[in-house]
């Protein structure tokens, strides 16, 4: 079958401990092999940085909320419009592009795997429909459980095994990948217009606290032996002084998986705020980074903010309402019965706005102050902190103190008094950037076992070849070359096929959807549980029989089966 | 001075719109420039649609005067992004004339179709006939419409004139339709004739109605009589369903009670 | 007499939508509901035909009483009948004024037309097969 | 006799998914749980048996292959084709429609433009505080139906989701929930409401403004009567809204089709925004066709815009009022049209129907419709929900797979559109 040989590639592959070796990579049938004879295609990658395909472990690209962002924002579609050309379909949009827009732009940056950060199981079918039109990447979806009534009831009853059974049923039914908690308990409170402020607040209608939800979910998650850990969006996002809530949460996280982290804490920039109001708002990234450094069982992503227009969207409905009251721009909200909430508002992050400038600095501080790049992932929580097309700029900022200082000069004058950034000398290395943009994601998501994130025999041939000559590039000085080089690959290869060449995509992406199916004992099989079925049909507005997403929605379908301990 | 005369040729499908945003004075400064227009999904040379005559030379847009002759009622986007010079339209003009215009003059002897001077920033549009809906308005989903310049309509305007207006001035000598100045934030809208439901959700700016405002909204507060150019007129503040920082002067008004 | 025309969905109109060329739909969409006092003023009885006219066009409908309507408003179920008097003007919004049109109503001795007849008047041709 | 449970009704935006069908000898013979309209849809007859083409004013039976070739020729010949309808078919077919429109360089619009198009324009200005219907069922103690008449248009809405639906926090919904109906006429729905507010035609905007002013503490300036509604009643309604624990406002085309169109809806949305400072309040448009919301979803993720997308110049352009079907037809701007799963001859103003008659017109629909009579070509297809399956989106955005009850020889919309699309690619050498 099809074979490909990439010659003279300058490879950085942190999972294989390869740090800048010139080597050949052979591909057969979409997998990396030892070597190939008479390859069908040969690519000479001489002088080009070659990395495993990029993985975004927290982005919002598909599903109800993202699409509502498009639906409500014709003004966003005025940018980024392209017509159908060759194999590429028409695209539109900047912060909430069309599915093809997302897919092509990620592909030109060398990204081959995307994790949609928040999927309400009740609307999972929609996410999977959009995945089908995101052809250049493999897709996975984190599944929301923060306000799931059956789950909250099981926690209240102290029955963690039942909780695990409930997670198992929903994950399989929604064809989801990981357990996502967004403002746990807060989205349920938002059902009557309320919120919780931190992990010890009681949750209305259930006699439990967010902390109990988080801890019990982590235990249940591990009972199911899922590839990924619980993926948490902490309580109290975006509020001055919320870093205490984040620290308290981290202190309560048990370390119960020896293969990977027990908690993935997402967009931590938004949770590292000091001060008692917007007037004395300041960075607490140092405190957060110290806590993370002390806790090897926690992995974070940064949730970097970059300046300009974007659209914020999250399952955290009450948070978006607060943001709306601050910005007075348009506001959408979408509560999902028995499960979760969501909200959307457009924002503009401005350099001359002190709060925005501090937010920008916090993201960078986290990336620079967390010692271990394997536990600090680069992400903007696309499009919340910024559209993902800003990633190359973020990489350049982390690799160059000079670039950071230059940018810092253009910010609100008081920023320096509220942040630690100017004093941080660290400049990330090529290897560290490679870790923070693919290898760490592969490990945190448990995808290494599925052949992702590395480039040795047996791996999926997902490869990004950048027009960057590492030997002749000093990232501390040549940050423009970093930005340009990471913006457009020379080749993006997906499962052994060139899918994007210098920014032009072909439609042979052959995308697949990864989802988990935990096998539980009959006692915890909710599809046979009378109380579950009865409650379901009584309180949901659709029948349980019509709820699960069929495999016909998945295209190429990678079912990750696990044996649960219940 | 350069004079450009564009005469619309007779067309097989006369109602099919032509999009011709290339027609701005500045574009004619470049003698090498190719002019393309769109007829539906077909990209054509400008000469397929117009007889083109160019006399004289010019060094800046200000020295260019374009005259459009013939049935131009289905030619859209004329003068889009215009930043100087003059366009004279002898007959009617299609939608989106003078979109995003920042300087210069567009004079229309006939009627203008909808979205005349949408999101205009500066310059002047003088329409001797009527203008359809959304004169000086914004675009879908955007917060701000017209931000500067002047649109003067000698005839009537359709509905939603000055919608989301955020600066500049619109003067309508005839009547305006329903909801002129709805969501207006700044700028001045003057209606010499009648209209209905002016300035809903007004949060700033000024509107003057010298005729009758029908179905006047109840959320504007009557602040008493005053005079503009010796015309006795009632001043209202509002809209108090929102922040209420705008002012309407109305000669007569009728409520829907 | 002048009226405001309001059009909208009815359950019977909905029921017949998959068979719009049939008798049930023809009957339902050619009804015009009027307040009983307006009927009195028009000098007609329920079940008699009326001519509805405006600048856009005209159509013959049958008058029926409905006390739920305010005086001065008539209601006609969606369909080809009422669309004869609906202007295609959308005021730049894409949506015609289906809910608010001024019409003139007078008694008439003309018969109602079926949808098929109205379509034939437009040049439409029914498929004779099946 | 075969009984199938939990089927989905492909009629209105409620997408009821608890339908039982009885099938005998390849035909649906009875339904259970359906409303009158849904029942009629499932028991529908008079399907067109084969493609038909009008030659010299007479209909002729043709094969599917001839039909596909004819459709391709008609559409590729045009300078500004219009592809309209889409709300009566499943999402997979809508996706093919968008791809087709990309290479045709046409305008693709769905029936939203004559339904809740104005609601979308309003949402694009101020957003949409909404929720799923189960959230209303379980929590809402105040329901407002504004300019809509569910008893006639969405017959099971009140029993499944609101007035008569017991929910988690309301074990006797009918007693514990208040229902307010706002309309210009006393509809069947108004008759069962706790409070009926009769508004003068064209008065919605003023009434909503007044309610908002009252919420802001400006009740002193509200006159004794606004558009037919007494100040006393306005004060009372504002108070009911402020003091409920979960309010849900449903609105219909009574707002979108009345004077002011989308600005009425915008005012309703901002009224609900304001109420969220006092309590929990949500708003939901009563979407008509069973998959009109799906058409919006599909077009949003494929093109960036929910309806009225003009691809004439290759890139997508959107401007309802210009790129909407009614306007394009009324201005005679298009020169060929394809109608999928919709019947504009029954629902468009006569002037638009005349333009459809005057241009090449392809119809894709299982039945002989009014539009058939003025068309040049019709291709019959399977009915989604009966002998075809696919995805649909309920009025609150919940995606549901509409299942089929039986097989038939008819191609589905997706199949026939894919054939047409592939043929177009072939002809254009793409």
PDB file of N, CA and C in Angstrom, chain A residues 73-142:
ATOM      1  N   UNK A  73     -22.946  35.608  14.949  1.00  0.00           N
ATOM      2  CA  UNK A  73     -21.863  36.554  14.674  1.00  0.00           C
ATOM      3  C   UNK A  73     -21.568  36.765  13.194  1.00  0.00           C
ATOM      4  N   UNK A  74     -22.514  37.307  12.430  1.00  0.00           N
ATOM      5  CA  UNK A  74     -22.189  37.564  11.022  1.00  0.00           C
ATOM      6  C   UNK A  74     -21.014  38.539  10.888  1.00  0.00           C
ATOM      7  N   UNK A  75     -20.831  39.375  11.908  1.00  0.00           N
ATOM      8  CA  UNK A  75     -19.717  40.333  11.835  1.00  0.00           C
ATOM      9  C   UNK A  75     -18.377  39.613  11.899  1.00  0.00           C
ATOM     10  N   UNK A  76     -18.328  38.467  12.600  1.00  0.00           N
ATOM     11  CA  UNK A  76     -17.077  37.711  12.661  1.00  0.00           C
ATOM     12  C   UNK A  76     -16.770  37.083  11.301  1.00  0.00           C
ATOM     13  N   UNK A  77     -17.811  36.800  10.545  1.00  0.00           N
ATOM     14  CA  UNK A  77     -17.633  36.132   9.248  1.00  0.00           C
ATOM     15  C   UNK A  77     -17.150  37.096   8.171  1.00  0.00           C
ATOM     16  N   UNK A  78     -17.091  38.374   8.489  1.00  0.00           N
ATOM     17  CA  UNK A  78     -16.606  39.316   7.475  1.00  0.00           C
ATOM     18  C   UNK A  78     -15.118  39.100   7.243  1.00  0.00           C
ATOM     19  N   UNK A  79     -14.435  38.504   8.228  1.00  0.00           N
ATOM     20  CA  UNK A  79     -13.014  38.217   8.063  1.00  0.00           C
ATOM     21  C   UNK A  79     -12.841  36.762   7.668  1.00  0.00           C
ATOM     22  N   UNK A  80     -11.723  36.457   7.067  1.00  0.00           N
ATOM     23  CA  UNK A  80     -11.365  35.064   6.826  1.00  0.00           C
ATOM     24  C   UNK A  80     -12.191  34.362   5.775  1.00  0.00           C
ATOM     25  N   UNK A  81     -12.801  35.112   4.868  1.00  0.00           N
ATOM     26  CA  UNK A  81     -13.622  34.446   3.858  1.00  0.00           C
ATOM     27  C   UNK A  81     -12.768  33.993   2.676  1.00  0.00           C
ATOM     28  N   UNK A  82     -12.871  32.725   2.325  1.00  0.00           N
ATOM     29  CA  UNK A  82     -12.185  32.227   1.137  1.00  0.00           C
ATOM     30  C   UNK A  82     -13.197  31.459   0.305  1.00  0.00           C
ATOM     31  N   UNK A  83     -12.934  31.386  -0.984  1.00  0.00           N
ATOM     32  CA  UNK A  83     -13.873  30.662  -1.838  1.00  0.00           C
ATOM     33  C   UNK A  83     -13.378  29.235  -2.068  1.00  0.00           C
ATOM     34  N   UNK A  84     -14.221  28.430  -2.649  1.00  0.00           N
ATOM     35  CA  UNK A  84     -13.817  27.061  -2.943  1.00  0.00           C
ATOM     36  C   UNK A  84     -12.679  27.095  -3.962  1.00  0.00           C
ATOM     37  N   UNK A  85     -11.644  26.324  -3.676  1.00  0.00           N
ATOM     38  CA  UNK A  85     -10.489  26.325  -4.566  1.00  0.00           C
ATOM     39  C   UNK A  85      -9.866  24.942  -4.511  1.00  0.00           C
ATOM     40  N   UNK A  86      -9.714  24.322  -5.649  1.00  0.00           N
ATOM     41  CA  UNK A  86      -9.162  22.980  -5.668  1.00  0.00           C
ATOM     42  C   UNK A  86      -9.997  22.077  -4.779  1.00  0.00           C
ATOM     43  N   UNK A  87      -9.325  21.429  -3.838  1.00  0.00           N
ATOM     44  CA  UNK A  87     -10.048  20.536  -2.934  1.00  0.00           C
ATOM     45  C   UNK A  87     -10.581  21.236  -1.694  1.00  0.00           C
ATOM     46  N   UNK A  88     -10.280  22.519  -1.571  1.00  0.00           N
ATOM     47  CA  UNK A  88     -10.692  23.227  -0.353  1.00  0.00           C
ATOM     48  C   UNK A  88     -12.069  23.856  -0.531  1.00  0.00           C
ATOM     49  N   UNK A  89     -12.913  23.617   0.443  1.00  0.00           N
ATOM     50  CA  UNK A  89     -14.231  24.242   0.436  1.00  0.00           C
ATOM     51  C   UNK A  89     -14.129  25.690   0.884  1.00  0.00           C
ATOM     52  N   UNK A  90     -15.208  26.431   0.647  1.00  0.00           N
ATOM     53  CA  UNK A  90     -15.250  27.821   1.087  1.00  0.00           C
ATOM     54  C   UNK A  90     -15.153  27.882   2.609  1.00  0.00           C
ATOM     55  N   UNK A  91     -14.567  28.957   3.127  1.00  0.00           N
ATOM     56  CA  UNK A  91     -14.495  29.148   4.576  1.00  0.00           C
ATOM     57  C   UNK A  91     -14.898  30.574   4.909  1.00  0.00           C
ATOM     58  N   UNK A  92     -15.181  30.798   6.176  1.00  0.00           N
ATOM     59  CA  UNK A  92     -15.447  32.155   6.643  1.00  0.00           C
ATOM     60  C   UNK A  92     -15.206  32.198   8.140  1.00  0.00           C
ATOM     61  N   UNK A  93     -14.909  33.384   8.638  1.00  0.00           N
ATOM     62  CA  UNK A  93     -14.845  33.588  10.076  1.00  0.00           C
ATOM     63  C   UNK A  93     -13.437  33.738  10.609  1.00  0.00           C
ATOM     64  N   UNK A  94     -13.337  34.416  11.732  1.00  0.00           N
ATOM     65  CA  UNK A  94     -12.044  34.625  12.384  1.00  0.00           C
ATOM     66  C   UNK A  94     -11.990  33.925  13.739  1.00  0.00           C
ATOM     67  N   UNK A  95     -12.816  34.365  14.693  1.00  0.00           N
ATOM     68  CA  UNK A  95     -12.752  33.720  16.008  1.00  0.00           C
ATOM     69  C   UNK A  95     -13.643  32.483  16.080  1.00  0.00           C
ATOM     70  N   UNK A  96     -14.685  32.455  15.281  1.00  0.00           N
ATOM     71  CA  UNK A  96     -15.521  31.245  15.190  1.00  0.00           C
ATOM     72  C   UNK A  96     -15.675  30.858  13.722  1.00  0.00           C
ATOM     73  N   UNK A  97     -14.597  30.377  13.123  1.00  0.00           N
ATOM     74  CA  UNK A  97     -14.673  30.032  11.695  1.00  0.00           C
ATOM     75  C   UNK A  97     -15.575  28.838  11.453  1.00  0.00           C
ATOM     76  N   UNK A  98     -15.932  28.641  10.217  1.00  0.00           N
ATOM     77  CA  UNK A  98     -16.674  27.448   9.822  1.00  0.00           C
ATOM     78  C   UNK A  98     -15.811  26.212  10.110  1.00  0.00           C
ATOM     79  N   UNK A  99     -16.420  25.047  10.084  1.00  0.00           N
ATOM     80  CA  UNK A  99     -15.660  23.822  10.389  1.00  0.00           C
ATOM     81  C   UNK A  99     -14.477  23.682   9.436  1.00  0.00           C
ATOM     82  N   UNK A 100     -14.699  23.932   8.163  1.00  0.00           N
ATOM     83  CA  UNK A 100     -13.585  23.827   7.218  1.00  0.00           C
ATOM     84  C   UNK A 100     -12.523  24.879   7.547  1.00  0.00           C
ATOM     85  N   UNK A 101     -12.961  26.061   7.942  1.00  0.00           N
ATOM     86  CA  UNK A 101     -12.005  27.111   8.304  1.00  0.00           C
ATOM     87  C   UNK A 101     -11.117  26.650   9.453  1.00  0.00           C
ATOM     88  N   UNK A 102     -11.721  26.112  10.498  1.00  0.00           N
ATOM     89  CA  UNK A 102     -10.945  25.576  11.618  1.00  0.00           C
ATOM     90  C   UNK A 102      -9.977  24.516  11.142  1.00  0.00           C
ATOM     91  N   UNK A 103     -10.493  23.587  10.368  1.00  0.00           N
ATOM     92  CA  UNK A 103      -9.712  22.416  10.008  1.00  0.00           C
ATOM     93  C   UNK A 103      -8.517  22.801   9.121  1.00  0.00           C
ATOM     94  N   UNK A 104      -8.744  23.639   8.135  1.00  0.00           N
ATOM     95  CA  UNK A 104      -7.655  24.040   7.231  1.00  0.00           C
ATOM     96  C   UNK A 104      -6.602  24.851   7.981  1.00  0.00           C
ATOM     97  N   UNK A 105      -7.062  25.758   8.852  1.00  0.00           N
ATOM     98  CA  UNK A 105      -6.100  26.628   9.541  1.00  0.00           C
ATOM     99  C   UNK A 105      -5.272  25.855  10.553  1.00  0.00           C
ATOM    100  N   UNK A 106      -5.914  24.933  11.242  1.00  0.00           N
ATOM    101  CA  UNK A 106      -5.144  24.077  12.154  1.00  0.00           C
ATOM    102  C   UNK A 106      -4.148  23.247  11.345  1.00  0.00           C
ATOM    103  N   UNK A 107      -4.585  22.757  10.211  1.00  0.00           N
ATOM    104  CA  UNK A 107      -3.732  21.884   9.419  1.00  0.00           C
ATOM    105  C   UNK A 107      -2.506  22.641   8.915  1.00  0.00           C
ATOM    106  N   UNK A 108      -2.695  23.863   8.521  1.00  0.00           N
ATOM    107  CA  UNK A 108      -1.539  24.608   8.016  1.00  0.00           C
ATOM    108  C   UNK A 108      -0.551  24.897   9.140  1.00  0.00           C
ATOM    109  N   UNK A 109      -1.002  24.843  10.382  1.00  0.00           N
ATOM    110  CA  UNK A 109      -0.097  25.013  11.515  1.00  0.00           C
ATOM    111  C   UNK A 109       0.473  23.674  11.992  1.00  0.00           C
ATOM    112  N   UNK A 110       0.132  22.598  11.280  1.00  0.00           N
ATOM    113  CA  UNK A 110       0.711  21.300  11.612  1.00  0.00           C
ATOM    114  C   UNK A 110      -0.051  20.517  12.663  1.00  0.00           C
ATOM    115  N   UNK A 111      -1.294  20.915  12.956  1.00  0.00           N
ATOM    116  CA  UNK A 111      -2.079  20.208  13.966  1.00  0.00           C
ATOM    117  C   UNK A 111      -2.874  19.081  13.329  1.00  0.00           C
ATOM    118  N   UNK A 112      -2.802  17.912  13.941  1.00  0.00           N
ATOM    119  CA  UNK A 112      -3.456  16.734  13.370  1.00  0.00           C
ATOM    120  C   UNK A 112      -4.475  16.092  14.310  1.00  0.00           C
ATOM    121  N   UNK A 113      -4.532  16.557  15.561  1.00  0.00           N
ATOM    122  CA  UNK A 113      -5.494  15.989  16.519  1.00  0.00           C
ATOM    123  C   UNK A 113      -6.076  17.119  17.367  1.00  0.00           C
ATOM    124  N   UNK A 114      -7.395  17.115  17.526  1.00  0.00           N
ATOM    125  CA  UNK A 114      -8.057  18.178  18.275  1.00  0.00           C
ATOM    126  C   UNK A 114      -9.030  17.585  19.280  1.00  0.00           C
ATOM    127  N   UNK A 115      -8.997  18.149  20.471  1.00  0.00           N
ATOM    128  CA  UNK A 115      -9.962  17.733  21.472  1.00  0.00           C
ATOM    129  C   UNK A 115     -10.948  18.868  21.704  1.00  0.00           C
ATOM    130  N   UNK A 116     -12.191  18.627  21.338  1.00  0.00           N
ATOM    131  CA  UNK A 116     -13.244  19.601  21.634  1.00  0.00           C
ATOM    132  C   UNK A 116     -13.440  19.589  23.146  1.00  0.00           C
ATOM    133  N   UNK A 117     -13.339  20.770  23.744  1.00  0.00           N
ATOM    134  CA  UNK A 117     -13.237  20.852  25.190  1.00  0.00           C
ATOM    135  C   UNK A 117     -14.511  20.615  25.966  1.00  0.00           C
ATOM    136  N   UNK A 118     -15.663  20.751  25.338  1.00  0.00           N
ATOM    137  CA  UNK A 118     -16.895  20.655  26.117  1.00  0.00           C
ATOM    138  C   UNK A 118     -18.057  20.235  25.231  1.00  0.00           C
ATOM    139  N   UNK A 119     -18.530  19.034  25.469  1.00  0.00           N
ATOM    140  CA  UNK A 119     -19.684  18.534  24.711  1.00  0.00           C
ATOM    141  C   UNK A 119     -20.760  18.109  25.700  1.00  0.00           C
ATOM    142  N   UNK A 120     -21.920  18.738  25.620  1.00  0.00           N
ATOM    143  CA  UNK A 120     -23.045  18.271  26.431  1.00  0.00           C
ATOM    144  C   UNK A 120     -23.509  16.957  25.823  1.00  0.00           C
ATOM    145  N   UNK A 121     -23.618  15.906  26.628  1.00  0.00           N
ATOM    146  CA  UNK A 121     -23.980  14.622  26.013  1.00  0.00           C
ATOM    147  C   UNK A 121     -25.295  14.674  25.255  1.00  0.00           C
ATOM    148  N   UNK A 122     -26.228  15.475  25.735  1.00  0.00           N
ATOM    149  CA  UNK A 122     -27.527  15.526  25.065  1.00  0.00           C
ATOM    150  C   UNK A 122     -27.402  16.093  23.652  1.00  0.00           C
ATOM    151  N   UNK A 123     -26.345  16.879  23.429  1.00  0.00           N
ATOM    152  CA  UNK A 123     -26.159  17.488  22.111  1.00  0.00           C
ATOM    153  C   UNK A 123     -24.946  16.900  21.390  1.00  0.00           C
ATOM    154  N   UNK A 124     -24.532  15.720  21.832  1.00  0.00           N
ATOM    155  CA  UNK A 124     -23.324  15.108  21.272  1.00  0.00           C
ATOM    156  C   UNK A 124     -23.429  14.872  19.771  1.00  0.00           C
ATOM    157  N   UNK A 125     -24.621  14.508  19.356  1.00  0.00           N
ATOM    158  CA  UNK A 125     -24.805  14.221  17.927  1.00  0.00           C
ATOM    159  C   UNK A 125     -24.350  15.408  17.072  1.00  0.00           C
ATOM    160  N   UNK A 126     -24.635  16.592  17.572  1.00  0.00           N
ATOM    161  CA  UNK A 126     -24.256  17.801  16.828  1.00  0.00           C
ATOM    162  C   UNK A 126     -22.730  17.905  16.704  1.00  0.00           C
ATOM    163  N   UNK A 127     -22.036  17.671  17.822  1.00  0.00           N
ATOM    164  CA  UNK A 127     -20.577  17.736  17.788  1.00  0.00           C
ATOM    165  C   UNK A 127     -20.028  16.750  16.760  1.00  0.00           C
ATOM    166  N   UNK A 128     -20.571  15.540  16.769  1.00  0.00           N
ATOM    167  CA  UNK A 128     -20.071  14.531  15.836  1.00  0.00           C
ATOM    168  C   UNK A 128     -20.390  14.889  14.387  1.00  0.00           C
ATOM    169  N   UNK A 129     -21.536  15.514  14.168  1.00  0.00           N
ATOM    170  CA  UNK A 129     -21.840  15.964  12.806  1.00  0.00           C
ATOM    171  C   UNK A 129     -20.789  16.964  12.321  1.00  0.00           C
ATOM    172  N   UNK A 130     -20.405  17.871  13.202  1.00  0.00           N
ATOM    173  CA  UNK A 130     -19.401  18.864  12.787  1.00  0.00           C
ATOM    174  C   UNK A 130     -18.016  18.237  12.636  1.00  0.00           C
ATOM    175  N   UNK A 131     -17.708  17.257  13.471  1.00  0.00           N
ATOM    176  CA  UNK A 131     -16.427  16.551  13.298  1.00  0.00           C
ATOM    177  C   UNK A 131     -16.302  16.026  11.864  1.00  0.00           C
ATOM    178  N   UNK A 132     -17.409  15.547  11.341  1.00  0.00           N
ATOM    179  CA  UNK A 132     -17.393  14.983   9.991  1.00  0.00           C
ATOM    180  C   UNK A 132     -16.917  16.030   8.967  1.00  0.00           C
ATOM    181  N   UNK A 133     -17.178  17.303   9.262  1.00  0.00           N
ATOM    182  CA  UNK A 133     -16.768  18.367   8.335  1.00  0.00           C
ATOM    183  C   UNK A 133     -15.504  19.075   8.824  1.00  0.00           C
ATOM    184  N   UNK A 134     -14.764  18.386   9.693  1.00  0.00           N
ATOM    185  CA  UNK A 134     -13.449  18.850  10.147  1.00  0.00           C
ATOM    186  C   UNK A 134     -12.461  17.782   9.654  1.00  0.00           C
ATOM    187  N   UNK A 135     -12.209  17.751   8.341  1.00  0.00           N
ATOM    188  CA  UNK A 135     -11.635  16.545   7.747  1.00  0.00           C
ATOM    189  C   UNK A 135     -10.150  16.325   8.007  1.00  0.00           C
ATOM    190  N   UNK A 136      -9.416  17.345   8.409  1.00  0.00           N
ATOM    191  CA  UNK A 136      -7.962  17.218   8.447  1.00  0.00           C
ATOM    192  C   UNK A 136      -7.418  16.727   9.780  1.00  0.00           C
ATOM    193  N   UNK A 137      -8.283  16.579  10.792  1.00  0.00           N
ATOM    194  CA  UNK A 137      -7.784  16.194  12.110  1.00  0.00           C
ATOM    195  C   UNK A 137      -8.596  15.040  12.693  1.00  0.00           C
ATOM    196  N   UNK A 138      -7.937  14.269  13.552  1.00  0.00           N
ATOM    197  CA  UNK A 138      -8.673  13.337  14.392  1.00  0.00           C
ATOM    198  C   UNK A 138      -9.304  14.138  15.515  1.00  0.00           C
ATOM    199  N   UNK A 139     -10.512  13.766  15.894  1.00  0.00           N
ATOM    200  CA  UNK A 139     -11.226  14.562  16.886  1.00  0.00           C
ATOM    201  C   UNK A 139     -11.657  13.706  18.079  1.00  0.00           C
ATOM    202  N   UNK A 140     -11.666  14.351  19.230  1.00  0.00           N
ATOM    203  CA  UNK A 140     -12.138  13.732  20.466  1.00  0.00           C
ATOM    204  C   UNK A 140     -12.985  14.780  21.181  1.00  0.00           C
ATOM    205  N   UNK A 141     -13.907  14.326  22.009  1.00  0.00           N
ATOM    206  CA  UNK A 141     -14.754  15.298  22.697  1.00  0.00           C
ATOM    207  C   UNK A 141     -14.825  15.002  24.192  1.00  0.00           C
ATOM    208  N   UNK A 142     -14.504  16.008  24.975  1.00  0.00           N
ATOM    209  CA  UNK A 142     -14.730  15.899  26.405  1.00  0.00           C
ATOM    210  C   UNK A 142     -16.214  16.055  26.690  1.00  0.00           C
TER     211      UNK A 142
END
